[in-house]
Coordinates of C-alpha atoms and ligand atoms in Angstrom, one line a residue:
X1312 CA -3.9 5.2 -0.4
X1313 CA -4.2 1.4 -0.7
X1314 CA -0.9 -0.5 -0.4
X1315 CA 0.4 -2.1 -3.5
X1316 CA 2.1 -5.0 -1.7
X1317 CA 1.6 -5.8 2.0
X1318 CA 3.3 -8.5 4.0
X1319 CA 1.5 -9.4 7.2
X1320 CA 3.3 -11.5 9.9
X1321 CA 5.3 -13.3 7.3
X1322 CA 7.5 -16.2 8.4
X1323 CA 9.6 -18.4 6.2
X1324 CA 11.3 -21.7 7.1
X1325 CA 13.2 -24.0 4.8
X1326 CA 12.8 -27.6 6.0
X1327 CA 12.1 -27.7 9.7
X1328 CA 15.1 -26.1 11.3
X1329 CA 16.0 -23.0 9.4
X1330 CA 13.9 -20.0 10.2
X1331 CA 14.9 -17.4 7.6
X1332 CA 12.2 -14.7 8.1
X1333 CA 10.4 -14.0 11.3
X1334 CA 7.2 -12.1 11.6
X1335 CA 7.8 -9.6 8.9
X1336 CA 5.3 -6.7 8.4
X1337 CA 6.0 -4.6 5.3
X1338 CA 3.9 -2.2 3.3
X1339 CA 5.0 -1.0 -0.2
X1340 CA 2.9 1.9 -1.6
X1341 CA 2.5 2.4 -5.4
X1342 CA 5.2 5.0 -5.7
X1343 CA 7.7 3.8 -3.0
X1344 CA 11.3 3.1 -3.4
X1345 CA 12.8 0.8 -0.8
X1346 CA 16.3 -0.5 -0.2
X1347 CA 16.8 -3.8 1.6
X1348 CA 20.2 -4.1 3.3
X1349 CA 21.6 -6.9 5.5
X1350 CA 24.5 -9.3 5.7
X1351 CA 24.8 -12.2 3.4
X1352 CA 22.4 -15.0 4.4
X1353 CA 20.1 -12.6 6.3
X1354 CA 17.1 -13.5 4.1
X1355 CA 17.1 -10.6 1.6
X1356 CA 16.6 -12.7 -1.5
X1357 CA 14.0 -14.8 0.3
X1358 CA 12.1 -11.6 1.2
X1359 CA 12.2 -10.3 -2.4
X1360 CA 11.0 -13.6 -3.7
X1361 CA 8.1 -13.7 -1.3
X1362 CA 7.2 -10.1 -2.2
X1363 CA 7.2 -11.1 -5.9
X1364 CA 5.2 -14.3 -5.4
X1365 CA 8.1 -16.6 -6.5
X1366 CA 8.1 -18.2 -3.0
X1367 CA 5.1 -18.8 -0.7
X1368 CA 5.6 -17.8 3.0
X1369 CA 5.5 -20.6 5.6
X1370 CA 2.9 -18.5 7.4
X1371 CA 1.4 -15.1 7.2
X1372 CA -0.1 -13.3 4.2
X1373 CA 1.2 -11.4 1.2
X1374 CA -1.4 -9.1 -0.3
X1375 CA -1.2 -7.6 -3.8
X1376 CA -3.7 -4.8 -4.3
X1377 CA -5.3 -5.9 -1.0
X1378 CA -5.8 -9.5 -2.2
X1379 CA -3.9 -12.4 -0.8
X1380 CA -1.6 -14.1 -3.3
X1381 CA -2.6 -17.4 -1.6
X1382 CA -6.1 -16.9 -3.2
X1383 CA -4.6 -17.3 -6.7
X1384 CA -3.8 -20.6 -8.4
X1385 CA -0.5 -21.2 -10.1
X1386 CA -1.6 -19.9 -13.4
X1387 CA -3.1 -16.7 -12.0
X1388 CA 0.0 -16.1 -9.9
X1389 CA 2.2 -16.5 -13.0
X1390 CA 0.0 -14.1 -14.9
X1391 CA 0.2 -11.5 -12.1
X1392 CA 3.9 -11.8 -11.9
X1393 CA 4.4 -11.4 -15.6
X1394 CA 2.1 -8.4 -15.9
X1395 CA 2.5 -6.5 -12.7
X1396 CA 6.0 -7.4 -11.4
X1397 CA 9.4 -6.8 -13.0
X1398 CA 12.5 -8.7 -11.8
X1399 CA 16.1 -7.6 -12.1
X1400 CA 18.9 -9.9 -10.8
X1401 CA 22.6 -9.4 -10.0
X1402 CA 23.6 -11.5 -13.0
X1403 CA 21.4 -10.0 -15.7
X1404 CA 20.2 -13.4 -17.0
X1405 CA 20.1 -12.1 -20.6
X1406 CA 19.8 -14.9 -23.2
X1407 CA 23.1 -14.9 -25.0
X1408 CA 21.8 -15.8 -28.5
X1409 CA 19.2 -13.0 -28.6
X1410 CA 19.9 -9.3 -29.3
X1411 CA 19.3 -6.6 -26.8
X1412 CA 15.9 -5.8 -28.4
X1413 CA 14.9 -9.5 -28.5
X1414 CA 15.8 -10.0 -24.8
X1415 CA 13.7 -7.0 -23.8
X1416 CA 10.7 -8.5 -25.7
X1417 CA 10.9 -12.0 -24.0
X1418 CA 8.4 -11.1 -21.2
X1419 CA 5.9 -9.9 -23.8
X1420 CA 5.6 -13.3 -25.3
X1421 CA 3.5 -14.7 -22.4
X1422 CA 0.4 -13.3 -20.9
X1423 CA 0.6 -10.0 -22.9
X1424 CA -1.7 -7.2 -22.0
X1425 CA -3.8 -6.6 -25.1
X1426 CA -2.6 -3.0 -25.7
X1427 CA 1.0 -4.2 -25.4
X1428 CA 0.8 -6.9 -28.0
X1429 CA 0.6 -4.3 -30.7
X1430 CA 3.1 -1.9 -29.3
X1431 CA 5.8 -4.0 -27.6
X1432 CA 8.4 -3.6 -30.3
X1433 CA 8.0 0.2 -30.4
X1434 CA 8.0 0.4 -26.7
X1435 CA 11.1 -1.7 -26.4
X1436 CA 13.0 0.4 -28.9
X1437 CA 11.8 3.6 -27.2
X1438 CA 12.9 2.5 -23.8
X1439 CA 16.3 1.3 -25.0
X1440 CA 16.7 4.7 -26.7
X1441 CA 15.7 6.4 -23.4
X1442 CA 18.6 4.6 -21.6
X1443 CA 21.2 5.5 -24.3
X1444 CA 21.2 2.1 -26.1
X1445 CA 19.8 3.2 -29.4
X1446 CA 23.0 2.1 -31.1
X1447 CA 22.9 -1.3 -29.4
X1448 CA 19.5 -2.7 -30.2
X1449 CA 20.8 -5.5 -32.4
X1450 CA 23.9 -6.4 -30.3
X1451 CA 24.1 -9.6 -28.4
X1452 CA 24.9 -9.5 -24.6
X1453 CA 28.5 -10.5 -25.2
X1454 CA 29.0 -7.4 -27.4
X1455 CA 27.8 -5.1 -24.5
X1456 CA 29.5 -3.8 -21.4
X1457 CA 28.4 -5.0 -18.0
X1458 CA 26.6 -1.7 -17.4
X1459 CA 24.9 -1.9 -20.8
X1460 CA 23.8 -5.5 -20.1
X1461 CA 22.3 -4.4 -16.8
X1462 CA 20.4 -1.5 -18.5
X1463 CA 18.9 -4.0 -21.0
X1464 CA 17.9 -6.2 -18.0
X1465 CA 16.2 -3.1 -16.4
X1466 CA 14.3 -2.4 -19.6
X1467 CA 13.2 -6.0 -19.8
X1468 CA 11.8 -5.7 -16.3
X1469 CA 9.8 -2.7 -17.4
X1470 CA 8.5 -3.8 -20.8
X1471 CA 5.2 -5.1 -19.5
X1472 CA 4.6 -1.9 -17.6
X1473 CA 4.7 -3.5 -14.2
X1474 CA 3.5 -1.7 -11.0
X1475 CA 6.5 -2.8 -9.1
X1476 CA 10.1 -3.7 -9.9
X1477 CA 12.1 -6.0 -7.6
X1478 CA 15.8 -5.9 -7.9
X1479 CA 18.2 -8.3 -6.2
X1480 CA 21.7 -6.7 -5.9
X1481 CA 21.4 -5.1 -9.4
X1482 CA 24.7 -3.3 -9.1
X1483 CA 26.5 -6.3 -7.6
X1484 CA 28.7 -6.7 -10.7
X1485 CA 29.2 -3.0 -11.4
X1486 CA 31.9 -0.5 -10.3
X1487 CA 31.1 2.7 -8.5
X1488 CA 30.4 4.6 -11.7
X1489 CA 28.2 1.8 -13.0
X1490 CA 26.4 1.8 -9.7
X1491 CA 25.7 5.5 -9.8
X1492 CA 24.4 5.4 -13.4
X1493 CA 22.2 2.4 -12.6
X1494 CA 20.9 4.3 -9.5
X1495 CA 20.1 7.3 -11.8
X1496 CA 18.3 5.0 -14.1
X1497 CA 16.2 3.3 -11.4
X1498 CA 15.2 6.6 -9.9
X1499 CA 14.2 8.0 -13.3
X1500 CA 12.1 5.0 -14.0
X1501 CA 10.4 5.3 -10.7
X1502 CA 9.5 8.9 -11.5
X1503 CA 8.7 8.6 -15.2
X1504 CA 7.1 5.3 -15.3
X1505 CA 5.4 5.5 -11.9
X1506 CA 6.6 2.1 -10.8
X1507 CA 7.4 1.1 -7.2
X1508 CA 10.9 -0.3 -6.6
X1509 CA 12.3 -2.6 -3.9
X1510 CA 16.0 -3.2 -4.3
X1511 CA 18.2 -5.5 -2.3
X1512 CA 21.7 -4.0 -2.2
X1513 CA 25.1 -4.0 -0.4
X1514 CA 25.7 -0.5 -1.8
X1515 CA 25.0 2.3 0.7
X1516 CA 25.3 4.6 -2.3
X1517 CA 22.4 3.0 -4.0
X1518 CA 20.4 2.6 -0.7
X1519 CA 20.7 6.3 0.0
X1520 CA 18.9 7.1 -3.2
X1521 CA 15.8 5.2 -2.1
X1522 CA 13.1 6.8 0.0
X1523 CA 13.3 4.1 2.7
X1524 CA 15.9 1.7 3.9
X1525 CA 15.3 -1.5 5.7
X1526 CA 17.9 -3.7 7.3
X1527 CA 17.4 -7.4 7.8
X1528 CA 19.1 -9.1 10.7
X1529 CA 18.5 -12.6 11.8
X1530 CA 15.2 -12.7 10.0
X1531 CA 13.7 -9.5 11.3
X1532 CA 13.7 -5.9 10.2
X1533 CA 16.3 -4.5 12.5
X1534 CA 16.2 -0.9 11.3
X1535 CA 13.9 1.1 9.0
X1536 CA 15.1 4.6 8.0
X1537 CA 13.3 7.3 6.1
X1538 CA 16.0 8.7 3.8
X1539 CA 16.3 12.4 3.2
Ligands
ADP2941 N1 15.7 -22.9 -1.2 C1 16.3 -22.9 0.0 N2 16.4 -24.0 0.7 C2 17.0 -24.0 1.9 N3 17.6 -22.9 2.4 C3 17.6 -21.8 1.8 C4 16.9 -21.7 0.5 N4 17.0 -20.4 0.1 C5 17.7 -19.7 1.0 N5 18.0 -20.6 2.0 C6 18.7 -20.2 3.2 O1 18.1 -19.0 3.8 C7 19.0 -18.1 4.3 C8 18.8 -16.8 3.7 O2 19.1 -16.8 2.3 P1 18.9 -15.6 1.3 O3 17.5 -15.1 1.4 O4 19.4 -16.0 0.0 O5 19.9 -14.5 2.0 P2 20.6 -13.2 1.4 O6 19.9 -12.9 0.1 O7 20.3 -12.2 2.4 O8 22.0 -13.5 1.2 C9 20.4 -18.7 4.0 O9 20.8 -19.3 5.2 C10 20.1 -19.7 3.0 O10 21.1 -20.7 3.0
MG2942 MG1 20.7 -12.8 -1.9

């Protein structure tokens, strides 16, 4: 099976001195779930941003569907990100003045896939129903709990039917129960919507639910475990 995303000998420096990632090789298959662990400052967010085409590597290649991201111009890269990659952040970054439903629809406003232009609204409502938010469609973020806000952010990441979702400490602001239910949700989405998932996390509970765990230390992958 062809890799969905592949990193080949990726290095990342900021300025001249700081070497954040060193010679990273990583292969994400279409149905993979991967947890990235590591101490603060070990380069987890940098790695995620490189996988998602938000940051270019200093050297090495990032391939999406076998094609180097470096072959794309800025516009093509933005279109790829919008269509094929969903992002979830620790702070949900929902727009406070929009309702849950409107927040979910934001990514459909640019570079829509044709079939989605017609169905985005229905799909957004359906997905929000699926995660138990049918009564919250027209609430603003401030009227939702932390866990509900994060579920809206997850659905927003999925609305364009991406092939991979990248999550940066998605349970960072949730308690243990919230972490478990977001873990359930992410696993369900991987199965039902056939989307690959790479999540940075400090939570061993969340990491244990992914098929693979990587640990970053001093810019290298120090440990890679196949979870049960
Ligand atoms: N845009 C940037 N400019 C300069 N240094 C950066 C930048 N982004 C991250 N860094 C540095 O790279 C290192 C790794 O950061 P990061 O990837 O955010 O780590 P983590 O997510 O594991 O906490 C840190 O030392 C951080 O200060
Ligand atoms: Mg980080």
